PDB file of C-alpha atoms in Angstrom:
ATOM      1  CA  UNK A 191     -27.341   3.145 -38.887  1.00  0.00           C
ATOM      2  CA  UNK A 192     -28.368   1.462 -35.999  1.00  0.00           C
ATOM      3  CA  UNK A 193     -25.109   1.426 -34.202  1.00  0.00           C
ATOM      4  CA  UNK A 194     -24.471   4.651 -34.710  1.00  0.00           C
ATOM      5  CA  UNK A 195     -27.744   6.302 -33.162  1.00  0.00           C
ATOM      6  CA  UNK A 196     -26.994   3.686 -30.115  1.00  0.00           C
ATOM      7  CA  UNK A 197     -23.658   5.094 -29.349  1.00  0.00           C
ATOM      8  CA  UNK A 198     -24.455   8.720 -29.465  1.00  0.00           C
ATOM      9  CA  UNK A 199     -27.744   7.474 -27.114  1.00  0.00           C
ATOM     10  CA  UNK A 200     -25.154   6.456 -25.095  1.00  0.00           C
ATOM     11  CA  UNK A 201     -23.225   9.525 -24.841  1.00  0.00           C
ATOM     12  CA  UNK A 202     -26.648  11.643 -24.375  1.00  0.00           C
ATOM     13  CA  UNK A 203     -26.949   9.490 -21.000  1.00  0.00           C
ATOM     14  CA  UNK A 204     -23.531   9.457 -19.731  1.00  0.00           C
ATOM     15  CA  UNK A 205     -23.879  13.496 -20.159  1.00  0.00           C
ATOM     16  CA  UNK A 206     -26.554  13.740 -18.254  1.00  0.00           C
ATOM     17  CA  UNK A 207     -25.513  11.318 -15.653  1.00  0.00           C
ATOM     18  CA  UNK A 208     -22.107  13.238 -15.032  1.00  0.00           C
ATOM     19  CA  UNK A 209     -20.002  11.670 -12.867  1.00  0.00           C
ATOM     20  CA  UNK A 210     -20.591   9.598  -9.896  1.00  0.00           C
ATOM     21  CA  UNK A 211     -18.820   7.842  -7.099  1.00  0.00           C
ATOM     22  CA  UNK A 212     -18.449   8.262  -3.215  1.00  0.00           C
ATOM     23  CA  UNK A 213     -16.817  10.775  -1.447  1.00  0.00           C
ATOM     24  CA  UNK A 214     -13.546  11.045  -0.125  1.00  0.00           C
ATOM     25  CA  UNK A 215     -13.163  10.338   3.815  1.00  0.00           C
ATOM     26  CA  UNK A 216     -12.142  12.677   5.522  1.00  0.00           C
ATOM     27  CA  UNK A 217      -8.425  13.747   6.034  1.00  0.00           C
ATOM     28  CA  UNK A 218      -6.217  11.576   7.944  1.00  0.00           C
ATOM     29  CA  UNK A 219      -3.086  13.168  10.301  1.00  0.00           C
ATOM     30  CA  UNK A 220       0.060  12.224   8.760  1.00  0.00           C
ATOM     31  CA  UNK A 221       2.655  11.154  11.134  1.00  0.00           C
ATOM     32  CA  UNK A 222       5.476  13.871  11.890  1.00  0.00           C
ATOM     33  CA  UNK A 223       8.176  12.134   9.881  1.00  0.00           C
ATOM     34  CA  UNK A 224       6.073  11.899   6.802  1.00  0.00           C
ATOM     35  CA  UNK A 225       5.881  15.976   6.502  1.00  0.00           C
ATOM     36  CA  UNK A 226       8.651  15.759   4.339  1.00  0.00           C
ATOM     37  CA  UNK A 227       7.520  13.851   1.523  1.00  0.00           C
ATOM     38  CA  UNK A 228       5.449  15.982   0.458  1.00  0.00           C
ATOM     39  CA  UNK A 229       1.833  14.239   0.210  1.00  0.00           C
ATOM     40  CA  UNK A 230       3.311  11.897  -2.146  1.00  0.00           C
ATOM     41  CA  UNK A 231       4.965   8.572  -1.407  1.00  0.00           C
ATOM     42  CA  UNK A 232       6.593   6.062  -3.441  1.00  0.00           C
ATOM     43  CA  UNK A 233       6.387   2.427  -1.735  1.00  0.00           C
ATOM     44  CA  UNK A 234       8.262  -0.713  -2.168  1.00  0.00           C
ATOM     45  CA  UNK A 235       7.260  -4.062  -1.175  1.00  0.00           C
ATOM     46  CA  UNK A 236       9.369  -6.423   1.110  1.00  0.00           C
ATOM     47  CA  UNK A 237       8.029 -10.336   1.508  1.00  0.00           C
ATOM     48  CA  UNK A 238       9.924 -11.385   4.522  1.00  0.00           C
ATOM     49  CA  UNK A 239       8.132 -14.766   4.353  1.00  0.00           C
ATOM     50  CA  UNK A 240       5.277 -13.941   4.695  1.00  0.00           C
ATOM     51  CA  UNK A 241       1.916 -16.676   3.305  1.00  0.00           C
ATOM     52  CA  UNK A 242       1.188 -13.862   0.389  1.00  0.00           C
ATOM     53  CA  UNK A 243      -2.441 -13.307   2.534  1.00  0.00           C
ATOM     54  CA  UNK A 244      -1.042  -9.659   2.350  1.00  0.00           C
ATOM     55  CA  UNK A 245       0.069  -9.313  -0.890  1.00  0.00           C
ATOM     56  CA  UNK A 246      -3.037 -10.294  -2.162  1.00  0.00           C
ATOM     57  CA  UNK A 247      -4.494  -7.129   0.485  1.00  0.00           C
ATOM     58  CA  UNK A 248      -2.635  -5.058  -0.468  1.00  0.00           C
ATOM     59  CA  UNK A 249      -3.467  -5.353  -5.020  1.00  0.00           C
ATOM     60  CA  UNK A 250      -6.628  -4.939  -3.792  1.00  0.00           C
ATOM     61  CA  UNK A 251      -5.462  -1.264  -1.705  1.00  0.00           C
ATOM     62  CA  UNK A 252      -3.784  -0.756  -5.143  1.00  0.00           C
ATOM     63  CA  UNK A 253      -6.435  -1.627  -6.904  1.00  0.00           C
ATOM     64  CA  UNK A 254      -9.754   0.285  -8.669  1.00  0.00           C
ATOM     65  CA  UNK A 255     -11.742   0.314  -5.693  1.00  0.00           C
ATOM     66  CA  UNK A 256      -9.630   1.710  -2.891  1.00  0.00           C
ATOM     67  CA  UNK A 257      -7.216   3.502  -5.280  1.00  0.00           C
ATOM     68  CA  UNK A 258      -4.258   3.889  -3.040  1.00  0.00           C
ATOM     69  CA  UNK A 259      -2.863   6.153  -5.537  1.00  0.00           C
ATOM     70  CA  UNK A 260      -5.361   8.671  -5.312  1.00  0.00           C
ATOM     71  CA  UNK A 261      -3.943   9.249  -1.550  1.00  0.00           C
ATOM     72  CA  UNK A 262      -0.036   9.813  -3.029  1.00  0.00           C
ATOM     73  CA  UNK A 263       1.247   6.740  -2.815  1.00  0.00           C
ATOM     74  CA  UNK A 264       2.710   4.691  -5.110  1.00  0.00           C
ATOM     75  CA  UNK A 265       4.138   1.156  -5.738  1.00  0.00           C
ATOM     76  CA  UNK A 266       7.472   1.353  -7.284  1.00  0.00           C
ATOM     77  CA  UNK A 267      10.085  -1.649  -8.280  1.00  0.00           C
ATOM     78  CA  UNK A 268      13.601  -0.277  -6.609  1.00  0.00           C
ATOM     79  CA  UNK A 269      14.122   0.748  -2.676  1.00  0.00           C
ATOM     80  CA  UNK A 270      16.468   4.260  -3.992  1.00  0.00           C
ATOM     81  CA  UNK A 271      13.253   5.230  -5.420  1.00  0.00           C
ATOM     82  CA  UNK A 272      11.155   4.481  -2.126  1.00  0.00           C
ATOM     83  CA  UNK A 273      10.635   6.989   0.614  1.00  0.00           C
ATOM     84  CA  UNK A 274       8.645   3.547   2.048  1.00  0.00           C
ATOM     85  CA  UNK A 275       8.997   0.096   3.036  1.00  0.00           C
ATOM     86  CA  UNK A 276       6.082  -2.328   2.577  1.00  0.00           C
ATOM     87  CA  UNK A 277       7.007  -4.982   4.392  1.00  0.00           C
ATOM     88  CA  UNK A 278       4.659  -8.137   5.097  1.00  0.00           C
ATOM     89  CA  UNK A 279       5.179 -11.706   7.389  1.00  0.00           C
ATOM     90  CA  UNK A 280       7.664 -12.329   9.906  1.00  0.00           C
ATOM     91  CA  UNK A 281      11.063 -12.102   9.142  1.00  0.00           C
ATOM     92  CA  UNK A 282      12.695 -15.816   7.983  1.00  0.00           C
ATOM     93  CA  UNK A 283      16.414 -16.124   8.988  1.00  0.00           C
ATOM     94  CA  UNK A 284      16.729 -15.912   4.820  1.00  0.00           C
ATOM     95  CA  UNK A 285      15.598 -12.817   4.631  1.00  0.00           C
ATOM     96  CA  UNK A 286      16.685 -10.765   7.216  1.00  0.00           C
ATOM     97  CA  UNK A 287      19.452  -9.022   6.009  1.00  0.00           C
ATOM     98  CA  UNK A 288      17.923  -8.826   2.691  1.00  0.00           C
ATOM     99  CA  UNK A 289      15.670  -6.898   4.405  1.00  0.00           C
ATOM    100  CA  UNK A 290      18.051  -4.763   6.247  1.00  0.00           C
ATOM    101  CA  UNK A 291      20.160  -3.967   2.902  1.00  0.00           C
ATOM    102  CA  UNK A 292      16.844  -3.422   1.270  1.00  0.00           C
ATOM    103  CA  UNK A 293      15.728  -0.511   4.498  1.00  0.00           C
ATOM    104  CA  UNK A 294      19.796   1.241   4.337  1.00  0.00           C
ATOM    105  CA  UNK A 295      19.354   1.522   0.022  1.00  0.00           C
ATOM    106  CA  UNK A 296      16.035   3.883   0.842  1.00  0.00           C
ATOM    107  CA  UNK A 297      17.209   7.268   0.982  1.00  0.00           C
ATOM    108  CA  UNK A 298      16.716   9.476   3.956  1.00  0.00           C
ATOM    109  CA  UNK A 299      14.183  10.151   5.202  1.00  0.00           C
ATOM    110  CA  UNK A 300      12.475   6.696   4.964  1.00  0.00           C
ATOM    111  CA  UNK A 301       9.612   5.376   6.642  1.00  0.00           C
ATOM    112  CA  UNK A 302       8.371   1.709   7.214  1.00  0.00           C
ATOM    113  CA  UNK A 303       5.152  -0.118   7.778  1.00  0.00           C
ATOM    114  CA  UNK A 304       4.920  -3.017   8.863  1.00  0.00           C
ATOM    115  CA  UNK A 305       1.642  -4.788   7.186  1.00  0.00           C
ATOM    116  CA  UNK A 306       0.011  -7.779   9.423  1.00  0.00           C
ATOM    117  CA  UNK A 307       0.182  -9.534  12.516  1.00  0.00           C
ATOM    118  CA  UNK A 308       3.081 -11.402  11.338  1.00  0.00           C
ATOM    119  CA  UNK A 309       4.622  -8.313   9.836  1.00  0.00           C
ATOM    120  CA  UNK A 310       3.979  -6.836  13.428  1.00  0.00           C
ATOM    121  CA  UNK A 311       4.583  -9.666  16.281  1.00  0.00           C
ATOM    122  CA  UNK A 312       4.723 -12.885  13.826  1.00  0.00           C
ATOM    123  CA  UNK A 313       1.713 -13.619  14.451  1.00  0.00           C
ATOM    124  CA  UNK A 314       1.171 -17.863  13.766  1.00  0.00           C
ATOM    125  CA  UNK A 315       5.074 -18.011  12.937  1.00  0.00           C
ATOM    126  CA  UNK A 316       6.062 -16.918  16.870  1.00  0.00           C
ATOM    127  CA  UNK A 317       8.795 -18.971  17.925  1.00  0.00           C
ATOM    128  CA  UNK A 318       9.309 -21.362  14.209  1.00  0.00           C
ATOM    129  CA  UNK A 319      12.977 -22.603  13.393  1.00  0.00           C
ATOM    130  CA  UNK A 320      13.120 -20.777  10.468  1.00  0.00           C
ATOM    131  CA  UNK A 321      11.989 -16.803  12.040  1.00  0.00           C
ATOM    132  CA  UNK A 322      14.225 -14.564  12.982  1.00  0.00           C
ATOM    133  CA  UNK A 323      11.563 -12.293  14.641  1.00  0.00           C
ATOM    134  CA  UNK A 324       8.739  -9.866  13.697  1.00  0.00           C
ATOM    135  CA  UNK A 325       9.784  -6.713  11.143  1.00  0.00           C
ATOM    136  CA  UNK A 326      10.667  -4.202  13.927  1.00  0.00           C
ATOM    137  CA  UNK A 327      12.865  -6.557  15.793  1.00  0.00           C
ATOM    138  CA  UNK A 328      15.191  -5.982  12.088  1.00  0.00           C
ATOM    139  CA  UNK A 329      14.697  -2.455  10.900  1.00  0.00           C
ATOM    140  CA  UNK A 330      12.679   0.220  12.961  1.00  0.00           C
ATOM    141  CA  UNK A 331       9.415   0.487  12.079  1.00  0.00           C
ATOM    142  CA  UNK A 332       6.909   3.437  11.814  1.00  0.00           C
ATOM    143  CA  UNK A 333       3.157   2.504  11.459  1.00  0.00           C
ATOM    144  CA  UNK A 334       1.997  -1.118  11.944  1.00  0.00           C
ATOM    145  CA  UNK A 335      -1.425  -2.540  10.079  1.00  0.00           C
ATOM    146  CA  UNK A 336      -3.369  -4.891  12.362  1.00  0.00           C
ATOM    147  CA  UNK A 337      -4.841  -8.078  11.057  1.00  0.00           C
ATOM    148  CA  UNK A 338      -4.059 -11.370   9.208  1.00  0.00           C
ATOM    149  CA  UNK A 339      -4.411 -10.781   6.520  1.00  0.00           C
ATOM    150  CA  UNK A 340      -5.361  -6.696   7.029  1.00  0.00           C
ATOM    151  CA  UNK A 341      -8.241  -5.186   5.210  1.00  0.00           C
ATOM    152  CA  UNK A 342      -7.069  -3.110   2.244  1.00  0.00           C
ATOM    153  CA  UNK A 343      -9.077  -0.146   4.023  1.00  0.00           C
ATOM    154  CA  UNK A 344      -6.122  -0.497   6.673  1.00  0.00           C
ATOM    155  CA  UNK A 345      -3.592  -0.852   4.440  1.00  0.00           C
ATOM    156  CA  UNK A 346      -5.050   2.542   2.603  1.00  0.00           C
ATOM    157  CA  UNK A 347      -5.709   4.107   5.918  1.00  0.00           C
ATOM    158  CA  UNK A 348      -2.121   4.067   7.181  1.00  0.00           C
ATOM    159  CA  UNK A 349      -0.616   5.065   3.620  1.00  0.00           C
ATOM    160  CA  UNK A 350      -2.964   7.955   4.358  1.00  0.00           C
ATOM    161  CA  UNK A 351      -0.845   8.549   7.610  1.00  0.00           C
ATOM    162  CA  UNK A 352       2.073   8.603   4.894  1.00  0.00           C
ATOM    163  CA  UNK A 353       1.088  11.634   2.334  1.00  0.00           C
ATOM    164  CA  UNK A 354      -1.461  13.479   5.005  1.00  0.00           C
ATOM    165  CA  UNK A 355      -4.126  13.420   2.600  1.00  0.00           C
TER     166      UNK A 355
END
């Protein structure tokens, strides 16, 4: 009997308190190329040779705290289902061709987001023997996210540029 009473007490407290959440950040201006996506973007992540620091932050951006999905961005498993590529790391010699093929597999209109300093300009790996170049040297880049690794807020802000939400 005591357990049943505590459940009802908890239910009453939930009803009294209501929903508690932070207000949404102000809207961002969408990229012109993103207008055809209709406020929703399917994203395929490609690790082109990173140290996995950016992957941890991408996981946080799509986690419950930053929740990039509430702005219309969703991770998908296949480039054929994607509208955009989220590329991390400098492009290694072994990943240059797979990255090009992945880019070609994404149906038009397609966008590319270079996440992190390594993807933007090779970062600390610039000049390394196994590095073919930055992401922009292999495929066209629409949005760059600076940082080593970039904060989840920055990744979410870049995704919001794709959705306009």
